[in-house]
Short mmCIF file of C-alpha atoms and ligand atoms in Angstrom, two decimals:
data_model
loop_
_atom_site.label_atom_id
_atom_site.label_comp_id
_atom_site.label_asym_id
_atom_site.label_seq_id
_atom_site.Cartn_x
_atom_site.Cartn_y
_atom_site.Cartn_z
CA MET A 647 -54.72 -37.80 -12.21
CA THR A 648 -52.99 -34.66 -13.45
CA THR A 649 -55.24 -31.60 -13.72
CA MET A 650 -54.64 -30.18 -17.21
CA LEU A 651 -53.99 -26.44 -17.51
CA GLU A 652 -53.81 -24.33 -20.66
CA PRO A 653 -51.60 -21.23 -20.86
CA ALA A 654 -54.49 -19.49 -22.67
CA GLN A 655 -56.53 -19.74 -19.43
CA ILE A 656 -53.76 -18.21 -17.33
CA ASP A 657 -53.61 -14.56 -16.35
CA PHE A 658 -49.86 -13.94 -16.47
CA SER A 659 -50.31 -10.50 -14.95
CA GLN A 660 -50.66 -12.34 -11.64
CA ILE A 661 -47.51 -13.27 -9.75
CA CYS A 662 -47.38 -16.20 -7.33
CA VAL A 663 -46.93 -15.36 -3.66
CA GLY A 664 -46.84 -18.63 -1.76
CA GLY A 665 -49.53 -20.13 -3.97
CA ILE A 666 -51.77 -17.04 -4.03
CA PHE A 667 -51.98 -15.70 -7.57
CA ARG A 668 -52.51 -11.97 -7.58
CA ALA A 669 -51.24 -8.69 -8.97
CA GLY A 670 -47.70 -7.76 -7.98
CA GLU A 671 -46.76 -4.45 -6.39
CA GLY A 672 -44.46 -3.67 -9.34
CA GLY A 673 -47.25 -3.47 -11.95
CA THR A 674 -46.84 -5.34 -15.23
CA GLY A 675 -44.24 -5.84 -17.94
CA ARG A 676 -44.50 -6.99 -21.55
CA SER A 677 -43.12 -10.33 -22.72
CA ILE A 678 -42.10 -10.02 -26.36
CA ASP A 679 -41.64 -12.72 -29.01
CA PRO A 680 -38.15 -12.09 -30.45
CA THR A 681 -39.28 -13.55 -33.78
CA ASP A 682 -41.34 -10.52 -34.71
CA GLY A 683 -41.52 -8.28 -31.67
CA ALA A 684 -45.17 -9.27 -31.02
CA LEU A 685 -46.59 -9.13 -27.51
CA VAL A 686 -46.88 -12.62 -25.98
CA ALA A 687 -48.44 -11.57 -22.68
CA ASP A 688 -48.35 -8.91 -20.01
CA TYR A 689 -46.80 -10.38 -16.91
CA GLY A 690 -46.92 -9.35 -13.28
CA ILE A 691 -43.95 -7.73 -11.58
CA ALA A 692 -43.27 -8.14 -7.87
CA GLY A 693 -42.39 -5.35 -5.47
CA LEU A 694 -40.47 -5.37 -2.20
CA GLY A 695 -43.68 -5.94 -0.20
CA ASP A 696 -44.26 -9.12 -2.22
CA VAL A 697 -40.77 -10.31 -1.28
CA GLU A 698 -41.59 -9.81 2.41
CA GLU A 699 -44.86 -11.65 2.10
CA ALA A 700 -43.36 -14.54 0.12
CA VAL A 701 -40.57 -14.98 2.68
CA ALA A 702 -43.03 -14.88 5.58
CA MET A 703 -45.31 -17.43 3.92
CA GLY A 704 -42.30 -19.62 3.14
CA ARG A 705 -41.18 -19.55 6.78
CA THR A 706 -44.61 -20.50 8.01
CA ALA A 707 -44.87 -23.30 5.45
CA VAL A 708 -41.54 -24.94 6.34
CA GLU A 709 -42.48 -24.90 10.02
CA ASP A 710 -45.94 -26.35 9.41
CA PRO A 711 -45.96 -29.94 10.73
CA ALA A 712 -47.97 -30.94 7.65
CA TRP A 713 -44.78 -30.36 5.59
CA ARG A 714 -42.04 -30.60 8.22
CA ASN A 715 -43.15 -34.00 9.47
CA LEU A 716 -43.59 -35.60 6.08
CA LYS A 717 -41.37 -38.65 5.70
CA PRO A 718 -38.91 -38.40 2.79
CA HIS A 719 -40.91 -40.91 0.73
CA GLU A 720 -44.07 -38.85 1.31
CA ARG A 721 -42.35 -35.63 0.22
CA ALA A 722 -41.00 -37.54 -2.76
CA ARG A 723 -44.60 -38.30 -3.82
CA VAL A 724 -45.34 -34.57 -4.06
CA LEU A 725 -42.25 -34.07 -6.23
CA ALA A 726 -43.10 -37.03 -8.45
CA ARG A 727 -46.58 -35.60 -9.03
CA ILE A 728 -45.04 -32.27 -10.10
CA GLY A 729 -42.79 -34.25 -12.48
CA ASP A 730 -45.87 -35.99 -13.91
CA ALA A 731 -47.62 -32.64 -14.36
CA LEU A 732 -44.59 -31.21 -16.19
CA GLU A 733 -44.48 -34.20 -18.51
CA ALA A 734 -48.22 -34.07 -19.19
CA HIS A 735 -47.86 -30.36 -20.05
CA ALA A 736 -44.61 -30.66 -22.02
CA GLU A 737 -46.26 -29.65 -25.30
CA VAL A 738 -48.01 -26.55 -23.96
CA ILE A 739 -44.93 -25.50 -22.00
CA SER A 740 -42.89 -25.94 -25.17
CA VAL A 741 -45.20 -23.74 -27.24
CA LEU A 742 -45.33 -21.07 -24.52
CA GLN A 743 -41.57 -21.06 -24.06
CA THR A 744 -40.91 -20.93 -27.80
CA ARG A 745 -43.01 -17.77 -27.99
CA ASP A 746 -41.35 -16.27 -24.93
CA THR A 747 -37.75 -17.09 -25.97
CA GLY A 748 -37.84 -17.64 -29.75
CA LYS A 749 -36.21 -21.08 -29.28
CA THR A 750 -37.07 -24.06 -31.48
CA LEU A 751 -39.95 -26.27 -30.40
CA ALA A 752 -37.58 -29.24 -30.36
CA GLU A 753 -35.40 -27.49 -27.79
CA THR A 754 -38.22 -26.20 -25.59
CA ARG A 755 -39.88 -29.63 -25.63
CA ALA A 756 -36.59 -31.18 -24.49
CA LEU A 757 -36.29 -28.54 -21.73
CA ALA A 758 -39.81 -29.28 -20.45
CA LEU A 759 -39.13 -33.02 -20.40
CA SER A 760 -35.80 -32.42 -18.72
CA ALA A 761 -37.63 -30.48 -15.98
CA ALA A 762 -39.99 -33.45 -15.49
CA GLY A 763 -36.99 -35.78 -15.34
CA THR A 764 -35.32 -33.56 -12.75
CA PHE A 765 -38.34 -33.80 -10.42
CA ARG A 766 -38.46 -37.59 -10.83
CA TYR A 767 -34.73 -38.04 -10.28
CA VAL A 768 -34.78 -35.83 -7.20
CA ALA A 769 -37.83 -37.68 -5.84
CA ALA A 770 -35.96 -40.97 -6.27
CA THR A 771 -32.79 -39.70 -4.55
CA LEU A 772 -34.94 -38.40 -1.70
CA GLU A 773 -36.56 -41.80 -1.23
CA THR A 774 -33.18 -43.49 -1.15
CA MET A 775 -31.21 -40.86 0.80
CA ASP A 776 -29.23 -42.33 3.70
CA GLU A 777 -28.22 -40.72 6.96
CA GLU A 778 -25.04 -41.81 8.68
CA LEU A 779 -24.41 -43.65 11.91
CA THR A 780 -20.73 -42.76 12.48
CA PRO A 781 -18.22 -45.09 14.20
CA PRO A 782 -18.37 -44.18 17.94
CA ARG A 783 -15.11 -42.93 19.44
CA GLY A 784 -16.48 -42.72 22.99
CA PRO A 785 -19.45 -43.92 25.05
CA TRP A 786 -22.02 -42.44 22.67
CA LEU A 787 -24.03 -43.27 19.64
CA THR A 788 -22.95 -40.72 17.01
CA MET A 789 -24.83 -39.80 13.91
CA SER A 790 -24.99 -37.20 11.19
CA VAL A 791 -28.37 -36.02 9.95
CA HIS A 792 -29.57 -33.38 7.47
CA GLU A 793 -32.22 -30.74 8.03
CA PRO A 794 -33.90 -28.08 5.87
CA LEU A 795 -32.29 -24.64 5.62
CA GLY A 796 -35.62 -22.75 5.66
CA VAL A 797 -36.40 -20.31 2.86
CA VAL A 798 -34.21 -20.58 -0.24
CA ALA A 799 -34.01 -18.15 -3.19
CA ALA A 800 -33.56 -19.44 -6.74
CA ILE A 801 -32.48 -16.88 -9.33
CA THR A 802 -32.46 -18.05 -12.95
CA PRO A 803 -31.38 -16.69 -16.36
CA TRP A 804 -33.34 -16.56 -19.60
CA ASN A 805 -31.58 -19.19 -21.67
CA SER A 806 -33.23 -22.45 -20.48
CA PRO A 807 -36.07 -21.28 -18.21
CA ILE A 808 -38.13 -24.33 -17.26
CA ALA A 809 -35.11 -26.63 -16.98
CA SER A 810 -33.10 -24.27 -14.79
CA ASP A 811 -36.18 -23.53 -12.64
CA ALA A 812 -36.61 -27.26 -11.99
CA GLN A 813 -32.92 -27.75 -11.24
CA LYS A 814 -33.27 -25.40 -8.30
CA VAL A 815 -36.85 -25.83 -7.12
CA ALA A 816 -36.87 -29.66 -7.09
CA PRO A 817 -33.86 -30.26 -4.80
CA ALA A 818 -34.76 -27.28 -2.58
CA LEU A 819 -38.30 -28.59 -1.99
CA ALA A 820 -37.05 -32.16 -1.59
CA ALA A 821 -34.84 -30.92 1.23
CA GLY A 822 -37.93 -29.61 3.03
CA ASN A 823 -37.40 -25.92 2.25
CA ALA A 824 -39.65 -23.25 0.79
CA VAL A 825 -38.42 -21.68 -2.46
CA ILE A 826 -38.77 -18.21 -3.93
CA LEU A 827 -38.03 -18.27 -7.64
CA LYS A 828 -36.96 -15.06 -9.40
CA PRO A 829 -37.00 -15.72 -13.15
CA ALA A 830 -35.23 -13.50 -15.70
CA GLU A 831 -37.11 -10.41 -16.86
CA TRP A 832 -37.06 -11.56 -20.49
CA THR A 833 -38.62 -14.99 -19.76
CA PRO A 834 -41.03 -15.03 -16.81
CA LEU A 835 -43.98 -16.84 -18.42
CA VAL A 836 -43.08 -20.51 -18.05
CA SER A 837 -42.02 -19.94 -14.44
CA LEU A 838 -45.46 -18.49 -13.64
CA PHE A 839 -47.12 -21.41 -15.47
CA PHE A 840 -44.90 -23.85 -13.58
CA ALA A 841 -46.12 -22.42 -10.24
CA ARG A 842 -49.72 -23.10 -11.29
CA LEU A 843 -48.80 -26.68 -12.19
CA ALA A 844 -46.96 -27.29 -8.92
CA TYR A 845 -49.89 -26.14 -6.79
CA ALA A 846 -52.41 -28.01 -8.96
CA ALA A 847 -50.26 -31.11 -8.36
CA GLY A 848 -50.74 -30.76 -4.61
CA LEU A 849 -47.83 -28.66 -3.36
CA PRO A 850 -48.89 -27.24 0.03
CA LYS A 851 -49.43 -23.45 0.13
CA GLY A 852 -46.50 -21.19 0.91
CA LEU A 853 -43.74 -23.47 -0.36
CA LEU A 854 -43.21 -21.89 -3.77
CA SER A 855 -43.38 -18.27 -4.83
CA VAL A 856 -42.55 -16.94 -8.30
CA LEU A 857 -41.60 -13.27 -8.25
CA PRO A 858 -40.75 -11.79 -11.65
CA GLY A 859 -39.07 -8.42 -11.45
CA PRO A 860 -35.77 -6.63 -12.00
CA GLY A 861 -32.81 -8.59 -10.69
CA ARG A 862 -31.19 -5.50 -9.20
CA ILE A 863 -34.32 -4.91 -7.06
CA ILE A 864 -36.17 -8.20 -6.45
CA GLY A 865 -33.14 -10.47 -6.85
CA ASP A 866 -31.04 -8.20 -4.67
CA ALA A 867 -33.73 -8.00 -1.96
CA LEU A 868 -33.92 -11.80 -1.84
CA VAL A 869 -30.15 -12.17 -1.54
CA ARG A 870 -30.01 -9.60 1.28
CA HIS A 871 -33.07 -10.84 3.19
CA GLU A 872 -32.03 -12.15 6.61
CA GLN A 873 -34.55 -15.00 6.43
CA VAL A 874 -33.28 -16.27 3.07
CA LYS A 875 -30.82 -19.01 4.00
CA LYS A 876 -29.36 -19.98 0.64
CA VAL A 877 -29.23 -18.51 -2.86
CA SER A 878 -29.00 -20.82 -5.81
CA PHE A 879 -28.03 -18.68 -8.79
CA THR A 880 -27.50 -19.31 -12.48
CA GLY A 881 -26.44 -16.37 -14.61
CA GLY A 882 -23.53 -14.13 -15.49
CA THR A 883 -20.25 -14.07 -13.58
CA VAL A 884 -20.47 -10.37 -12.67
CA THR A 885 -23.89 -10.88 -11.07
CA GLY A 886 -22.72 -14.10 -9.40
CA ILE A 887 -19.74 -12.44 -7.77
CA ARG A 888 -21.96 -9.61 -6.49
CA ILE A 889 -24.33 -12.17 -4.95
CA ALA A 890 -21.41 -14.05 -3.37
CA GLN A 891 -20.13 -10.81 -1.81
CA ILE A 892 -23.49 -10.11 -0.17
CA ALA A 893 -23.82 -13.75 0.89
CA ALA A 894 -20.44 -13.51 2.61
CA THR A 895 -21.75 -10.78 4.91
CA LYS A 896 -24.55 -13.15 6.04
CA LEU A 897 -22.35 -16.28 5.98
CA MET A 898 -24.98 -17.76 3.70
CA PRO A 899 -24.23 -20.65 1.34
CA VAL A 900 -24.56 -19.91 -2.36
CA SER A 901 -24.36 -22.07 -5.42
CA LEU A 902 -23.27 -20.26 -8.55
CA GLU A 903 -23.62 -21.60 -12.09
CA LEU A 904 -21.93 -18.92 -14.19
CA GLY A 905 -20.52 -18.19 -17.62
CA GLY A 906 -18.04 -20.03 -19.80
CA LYS A 907 -15.62 -19.81 -22.72
CA SER A 908 -15.11 -23.49 -23.32
CA PRO A 909 -12.40 -24.97 -25.53
CA THR A 910 -12.99 -27.80 -27.99
CA ILE A 911 -9.89 -29.74 -29.03
CA VAL A 912 -9.63 -31.76 -32.23
CA PHE A 913 -6.77 -34.26 -32.57
CA PRO A 914 -5.45 -35.30 -36.00
CA ASP A 915 -6.77 -38.85 -35.50
CA ALA A 916 -10.34 -37.73 -34.70
CA ASP A 917 -13.30 -39.06 -36.68
CA ILE A 918 -13.69 -35.88 -38.72
CA GLU A 919 -17.38 -36.34 -39.50
CA GLU A 920 -18.25 -36.88 -35.84
CA ALA A 921 -16.03 -34.02 -34.72
CA VAL A 922 -17.49 -31.55 -37.23
CA ALA A 923 -21.04 -32.48 -36.18
CA GLY A 924 -20.07 -32.22 -32.50
CA VAL A 925 -18.38 -28.83 -32.84
CA LEU A 926 -21.36 -27.43 -34.76
CA TYR A 927 -23.85 -28.69 -32.19
CA GLY A 928 -21.63 -27.59 -29.31
CA VAL A 929 -21.44 -23.97 -30.37
CA PHE A 930 -24.45 -23.23 -32.60
CA SER A 931 -27.34 -25.16 -31.02
CA SER A 932 -29.60 -22.89 -28.91
CA THR A 933 -28.25 -20.20 -31.29
CA GLY A 934 -25.12 -20.20 -29.16
CA GLN A 935 -26.98 -19.00 -26.07
CA SER A 936 -25.54 -21.67 -23.87
CA CYS A 937 -23.15 -21.40 -20.93
CA ILE A 938 -21.31 -24.51 -22.12
CA ALA A 939 -21.02 -23.41 -25.77
CA GLY A 940 -17.73 -24.73 -27.19
CA SER A 941 -16.73 -21.30 -28.45
CA ARG A 942 -12.93 -21.71 -28.74
CA LEU A 943 -11.87 -24.35 -31.27
CA PHE A 944 -8.33 -25.73 -31.18
CA VAL A 945 -7.87 -27.96 -34.22
CA HIS A 946 -4.57 -29.74 -34.91
CA GLU A 947 -2.67 -27.82 -37.58
CA SER A 948 -2.18 -30.93 -39.76
CA ILE A 949 -5.95 -31.18 -40.41
CA ARG A 950 -6.90 -27.56 -39.96
CA GLU A 951 -7.62 -26.72 -43.58
CA GLU A 952 -9.84 -29.71 -44.33
CA PHE A 953 -11.60 -29.48 -40.95
CA VAL A 954 -12.34 -25.77 -41.16
CA ASP A 955 -13.55 -26.05 -44.77
CA ARG A 956 -16.05 -28.73 -43.77
CA LEU A 957 -17.10 -26.80 -40.70
CA VAL A 958 -17.74 -23.60 -42.66
CA ALA A 959 -19.69 -25.43 -45.38
CA ARG A 960 -21.90 -27.14 -42.81
CA ALA A 961 -22.36 -24.01 -40.68
CA SER A 962 -23.39 -21.99 -43.74
CA ALA A 963 -26.03 -24.60 -44.52
CA LEU A 964 -27.68 -24.48 -41.06
CA ARG A 965 -31.30 -23.45 -41.45
CA MET A 966 -32.32 -20.15 -39.87
CA GLY A 967 -36.02 -19.77 -39.22
CA ARG A 968 -38.83 -19.31 -36.76
CA GLY A 969 -38.68 -21.39 -33.61
CA ASP A 970 -42.07 -22.92 -34.40
CA ALA A 971 -41.03 -24.06 -37.91
CA PRO A 972 -40.07 -27.77 -37.76
CA ALA A 973 -36.99 -27.47 -39.99
CA THR A 974 -35.37 -24.62 -38.05
CA GLN A 975 -31.92 -25.12 -36.55
CA MET A 976 -31.01 -21.48 -35.87
CA ALA A 977 -33.91 -19.72 -34.15
CA PRO A 978 -33.87 -16.03 -33.19
CA MET A 979 -31.90 -14.92 -30.17
CA ILE A 980 -33.67 -14.06 -26.94
CA HIS A 981 -33.96 -10.32 -27.55
CA HIS A 982 -32.95 -7.70 -30.11
CA ARG A 983 -30.75 -6.04 -27.47
CA HIS A 984 -28.81 -9.25 -26.93
CA ARG A 985 -28.49 -9.83 -30.69
CA ASP A 986 -27.05 -6.33 -31.07
CA HIS A 987 -24.56 -7.05 -28.29
CA VAL A 988 -23.38 -10.21 -30.09
CA ALA A 989 -23.11 -8.33 -33.40
CA ALA A 990 -21.05 -5.60 -31.71
CA MET A 991 -18.63 -8.18 -30.29
CA VAL A 992 -18.11 -9.68 -33.75
CA ASP A 993 -17.63 -6.23 -35.30
CA ALA A 994 -15.03 -5.39 -32.64
CA ALA A 995 -13.20 -8.67 -33.30
CA VAL A 996 -13.13 -7.95 -37.03
CA ALA A 997 -11.85 -4.43 -36.38
CA ALA A 998 -9.09 -6.02 -34.29
CA GLY A 999 -8.03 -8.27 -37.20
CA ALA A 1000 -10.29 -11.35 -37.14
CA ARG A 1001 -11.36 -12.82 -40.49
CA VAL A 1002 -15.00 -13.83 -41.03
CA LEU A 1003 -15.25 -17.30 -42.59
CA CYS A 1004 -19.04 -17.32 -42.49
CA GLY A 1005 -21.85 -15.25 -40.95
CA GLY A 1006 -20.76 -12.09 -39.21
CA GLU A 1007 -23.61 -9.83 -40.32
CA VAL A 1008 -27.11 -9.15 -39.05
CA PRO A 1009 -29.38 -10.82 -41.66
CA GLN A 1010 -31.84 -8.75 -43.64
CA GLY A 1011 -34.84 -9.56 -45.84
CA GLU A 1012 -37.20 -12.10 -44.27
CA PHE A 1013 -35.06 -12.07 -41.10
CA ALA A 1014 -34.92 -8.30 -40.67
CA GLU A 1015 -37.67 -8.04 -38.04
CA GLY A 1016 -36.54 -10.77 -35.68
CA ALA A 1017 -33.51 -11.04 -33.42
CA TRP A 1018 -31.60 -13.44 -35.70
CA TYR A 1019 -27.85 -13.74 -35.97
CA PRO A 1020 -26.23 -16.29 -38.29
CA PRO A 1021 -23.69 -18.98 -37.39
CA THR A 1022 -20.40 -17.11 -37.43
CA ILE A 1023 -16.90 -18.55 -37.67
CA LEU A 1024 -13.84 -16.36 -37.19
CA ASP A 1025 -10.17 -17.13 -37.68
CA ASN A 1026 -6.98 -15.08 -37.66
CA VAL A 1027 -7.44 -14.77 -33.91
CA VAL A 1028 -5.20 -15.65 -30.96
CA ASN A 1029 -6.23 -16.92 -27.55
CA THR A 1030 -5.51 -13.57 -25.90
CA ASP A 1031 -7.91 -11.63 -28.17
CA THR A 1032 -11.08 -10.32 -26.52
CA ILE A 1033 -13.25 -12.57 -28.73
CA CYS A 1034 -11.37 -15.59 -27.33
CA ARG A 1035 -11.36 -14.40 -23.72
CA GLU A 1036 -14.88 -13.08 -23.18
CA GLU A 1037 -18.17 -14.95 -23.32
CA VAL A 1038 -20.24 -13.94 -26.38
CA PHE A 1039 -23.32 -16.01 -25.50
CA GLY A 1040 -24.21 -16.18 -29.19
CA PRO A 1041 -23.46 -18.28 -32.31
CA VAL A 1042 -19.81 -17.30 -32.68
CA LEU A 1043 -16.86 -19.69 -32.97
CA ALA A 1044 -13.20 -18.61 -32.81
CA VAL A 1045 -10.86 -21.01 -34.62
CA MET A 1046 -7.26 -21.58 -33.59
CA SER A 1047 -4.82 -24.39 -34.28
CA TRP A 1048 -2.30 -26.32 -32.21
CA SER A 1049 0.69 -28.60 -32.65
CA ASP A 1050 2.30 -28.98 -29.22
CA GLU A 1051 0.28 -30.66 -26.45
CA GLU A 1052 1.82 -28.67 -23.58
CA ASP A 1053 1.10 -25.40 -25.34
CA LEU A 1054 -2.45 -26.59 -26.14
CA VAL A 1055 -3.18 -27.32 -22.48
CA SER A 1056 -1.79 -24.01 -21.35
CA GLN A 1057 -3.84 -22.08 -23.95
CA CYS A 1058 -7.04 -23.92 -23.03
CA ASN A 1059 -6.46 -23.12 -19.36
CA ASP A 1060 -5.41 -19.52 -20.02
CA ASN A 1061 -8.93 -18.17 -19.55
CA ALA A 1062 -10.85 -16.81 -16.58
CA TYR A 1063 -13.62 -19.39 -17.07
CA GLY A 1064 -13.59 -23.13 -16.41
CA LEU A 1065 -16.96 -24.58 -17.31
CA ALA A 1066 -16.52 -27.24 -20.00
CA CYS A 1067 -14.21 -28.75 -22.60
CA GLY A 1068 -14.61 -31.03 -25.63
CA ILE A 1069 -12.00 -33.50 -26.86
CA TRP A 1070 -12.24 -35.33 -30.21
CA THR A 1071 -9.74 -38.16 -30.68
CA ARG A 1072 -9.49 -41.93 -31.11
CA ASP A 1073 -6.43 -41.99 -28.84
CA TYR A 1074 -7.91 -42.96 -25.47
CA LYS A 1075 -4.68 -42.26 -23.59
CA ALA A 1076 -4.42 -38.75 -25.02
CA ALA A 1077 -8.10 -38.14 -24.19
CA TRP A 1078 -7.53 -39.17 -20.57
CA ARG A 1079 -4.32 -37.11 -20.30
CA ILE A 1080 -5.97 -33.95 -21.57
CA ALA A 1081 -9.27 -34.49 -19.74
CA ARG A 1082 -7.44 -34.60 -16.41
CA ARG A 1083 -5.38 -31.47 -17.09
CA ILE A 1084 -8.06 -29.11 -18.39
CA GLU A 1085 -9.47 -26.73 -15.77
CA ALA A 1086 -13.19 -27.32 -16.26
CA GLY A 1087 -16.20 -28.67 -14.41
CA THR A 1088 -17.18 -30.99 -17.29
CA VAL A 1089 -15.16 -32.66 -20.05
CA TRP A 1090 -16.87 -34.37 -22.98
CA ILE A 1091 -14.81 -36.90 -24.96
CA ASN A 1092 -16.11 -37.65 -28.48
CA THR A 1093 -19.42 -36.06 -27.60
CA TYR A 1094 -20.55 -32.61 -26.45
CA LYS A 1095 -23.34 -30.81 -24.55
CA GLN A 1096 -24.86 -34.00 -23.10
CA PHE A 1097 -26.33 -34.08 -19.60
CA SER A 1098 -27.44 -36.57 -17.02
CA SER A 1099 -29.24 -35.83 -13.76
CA SER A 1100 -27.01 -38.37 -12.04
CA THR A 1101 -23.74 -36.63 -12.99
CA PRO A 1102 -22.80 -33.50 -10.99
CA PHE A 1103 -22.50 -30.32 -13.06
CA GLY A 1104 -20.83 -26.98 -12.30
CA GLY A 1105 -17.84 -24.82 -13.00
CA VAL A 1106 -14.42 -23.95 -11.66
CA LYS A 1107 -12.66 -20.56 -11.64
CA GLU A 1108 -15.09 -17.79 -12.74
CA SER A 1109 -17.59 -20.37 -14.01
CA GLY A 1110 -18.99 -21.02 -10.59
CA LEU A 1111 -19.10 -22.58 -7.20
CA GLY A 1112 -20.91 -25.73 -6.12
CA ARG A 1113 -22.52 -28.52 -8.11
CA GLU A 1114 -26.03 -29.30 -9.27
CA LYS A 1115 -27.32 -32.84 -10.01
CA GLY A 1116 -26.07 -36.14 -8.64
CA ARG A 1117 -26.92 -38.07 -5.49
CA HIS A 1118 -25.90 -35.26 -3.12
CA TRP A 1119 -28.06 -32.64 -4.81
CA VAL A 1120 -30.73 -32.63 -2.09
CA GLN A 1121 -28.17 -32.43 0.75
CA SER A 1122 -26.72 -29.28 -0.84
CA TYR A 1123 -29.97 -27.57 0.27
CA MET A 1124 -29.70 -28.85 3.86
CA ASN A 1125 -27.80 -28.24 7.07
CA GLN A 1126 -25.78 -31.14 8.39
CA LYS A 1127 -26.18 -31.78 12.10
CA ALA A 1128 -24.22 -34.08 14.42
CA ILE A 1129 -26.04 -35.89 17.24
CA TYR A 1130 -24.15 -37.49 20.13
CA TRP A 1131 -26.32 -39.79 22.19
CA GLY A 1132 -24.74 -40.70 25.57
CA MET A 1133 -24.68 -44.43 26.33
CA SER A 1134 -22.41 -44.46 29.40
CA GLU A 1135 -23.79 -45.63 32.74
CA GLN A 1136 -21.25 -43.32 34.50
CA PRO A 1137 -21.46 -39.54 35.02
CA ILE A 1138 -18.91 -37.46 33.08
CA GLY A 1139 -15.83 -37.73 35.32
CA TRP A 1140 -14.93 -34.04 35.53
CA ALA A 1141 -17.44 -32.50 37.95
P1 NAP B 1554 -27.63 -12.25 -15.49
O1 NAP B 1554 -27.76 -10.90 -16.10
O2 NAP B 1554 -26.55 -12.47 -14.50
O3 NAP B 1554 -29.06 -12.56 -14.87
C1 NAP B 1554 -29.36 -13.80 -14.28
C2 NAP B 1554 -30.46 -13.61 -13.26
O4 NAP B 1554 -29.97 -12.77 -12.20
C3 NAP B 1554 -31.69 -12.90 -13.82
O5 NAP B 1554 -32.85 -13.41 -13.21
C4 NAP B 1554 -31.44 -11.46 -13.39
O6 NAP B 1554 -32.62 -10.69 -13.34
C5 NAP B 1554 -30.85 -11.67 -12.01
N1 NAP B 1554 -30.07 -10.53 -11.50
C6 NAP B 1554 -29.51 -9.51 -12.19
N2 NAP B 1554 -28.89 -8.66 -11.33
C7 NAP B 1554 -29.07 -9.14 -10.08
C8 NAP B 1554 -28.66 -8.72 -8.79
N3 NAP B 1554 -27.93 -7.60 -8.59
N4 NAP B 1554 -29.01 -9.46 -7.72
C9 NAP B 1554 -29.72 -10.61 -7.88
N5 NAP B 1554 -30.14 -11.06 -9.09
C10 NAP B 1554 -29.81 -10.35 -10.18
O7 NAP B 1554 -27.45 -13.36 -16.61
P2 NAP B 1554 -28.29 -13.55 -17.94
O8 NAP B 1554 -27.84 -12.55 -18.93
O9 NAP B 1554 -29.74 -13.63 -17.60
O10 NAP B 1554 -27.85 -15.02 -18.35
C11 NAP B 1554 -26.75 -15.28 -19.15
C12 NAP B 1554 -25.59 -15.78 -18.29
O11 NAP B 1554 -25.98 -16.95 -17.58
C13 NAP B 1554 -24.41 -16.20 -19.15
O12 NAP B 1554 -23.23 -15.70 -18.60
C14 NAP B 1554 -24.44 -17.71 -19.07
O13 NAP B 1554 -23.18 -18.32 -19.28
C15 NAP B 1554 -24.95 -17.93 -17.68
N6 NAP B 1554 -25.49 -19.29 -17.53
C16 NAP B 1554 -24.78 -20.20 -16.82
C17 NAP B 1554 -25.24 -21.52 -16.70
C18 NAP B 1554 -24.47 -22.56 -15.92
O14 NAP B 1554 -25.06 -23.60 -15.59
N7 NAP B 1554 -23.20 -22.35 -15.61
C19 NAP B 1554 -26.44 -21.88 -17.31
C20 NAP B 1554 -27.14 -20.93 -18.03
C21 NAP B 1554 -26.65 -19.63 -18.13
P3 NAP B 1554 -33.05 -9.77 -14.60
O15 NAP B 1554 -33.37 -10.66 -15.72
O16 NAP B 1554 -34.24 -9.07 -14.10
O17 NAP B 1554 -31.89 -8.86 -14.87
#
């Protein structure tokens, strides 16, 4: 039976140190609803002493025979119960996260259910995980086994909090580790609520800490800590590279899920209705705050005019509104500061010659108080312009056209990022040809922004390192060890 918790009963000014909920050494911060600037809750901030304590508790917990000696199927039961708790609380998590992030309820509900699904999928892979007996090449039995790393740090961004928390915490716990989660400063509330759920679901003490606090202090201290044995990071490329540099000095594995500037390609034979809907969803859902946003559109020049006209008409009709209003498609952005950053990027693009086909201005009137920015489509741009090279992380689409396939591929690949790509065509051979040549971790053909726990996800180039999801997810949080077991009746002949 899942114990039901209500966010209204929770004191968010308490951080979670190994399952002990108490004030953090860093005092408190204010979580603000970007819809109207209202206070959602004061939340606790960790200090460096909390990091030390969380790491020490994590080390003790992973060594405790009560956790260490659990069989995989027994550990899987703990994870499955956390998944059940997340599902049972999907509605309250959704409401809390909508207030904390401004996102639509439909999106935050989907994120909460995705987190539940992640725990269940990981529990299932743990139950069915094989170890290997390798073919002997001498008088031994040889095998390869996997063991926990110890204490792992998970550092997450603000754009999909509960889902990205689960994508790190579930496989790390499944592998037998302890996890210290450092959520983004703008969105700590669901992570603190999640810690309460996990412990109420029976997670043994010490195995999960949630330490909100500034990335440059708390995140940095976790990355540098000699007892932290892996960092799983999702966030911006600049931060990711800094973490990788520190990790290199400790020879510590890192997984990095970073930014993107993904191309979407429309062929002349595409189903126009499906492609228009897919492009709109790919770039404007989540108000564009998505690493895989399809923010560079390459439409074949023979259909450009019709396609762009339909795109602009449909984008202009998207409904802006509060995240908790059922009809809303374009909710506020995470924070006024981020909205202003997006607006400044659009202004700079326009100053450099881009033409605004729709959007492009901070809305006023009923939207003046919140952090809204409208769906914005720009043309008269080339692939080398800043607006086509740099991640905006907002609802901004740059439109270009193509006619030659070789040139198309080289323009798509001429970008520092390599996260995703969309292809819209009925020509299955062309789709295959292009899909194999684009430098990206994920390619969607006649669909976009779809995910499955069973399909590995990650980036190439400056979009990241390592993969999340899939059957080898749990092993990516483990050390691989070889065991040679002598079977010869003779002594080794050397001595
Ligand atoms: P960010 O500024 O890099 O922050 C991400 C996390 O890192 C936050 O928790 C942040 O803490 C922390 N951090 C900041 N500086 C740090 C440091 N020196 N050491 C350790 N941790 C540090 O990114 P963001 O603005 O929150 O997120 C947006 C970015 O995430 C975009 O680039 C987006 O593409 C990327 N993203 C990628 C994926 C993917 O799967 N590839 C998914 C989602 C988002 P504070 O909040 O306290 O600064």
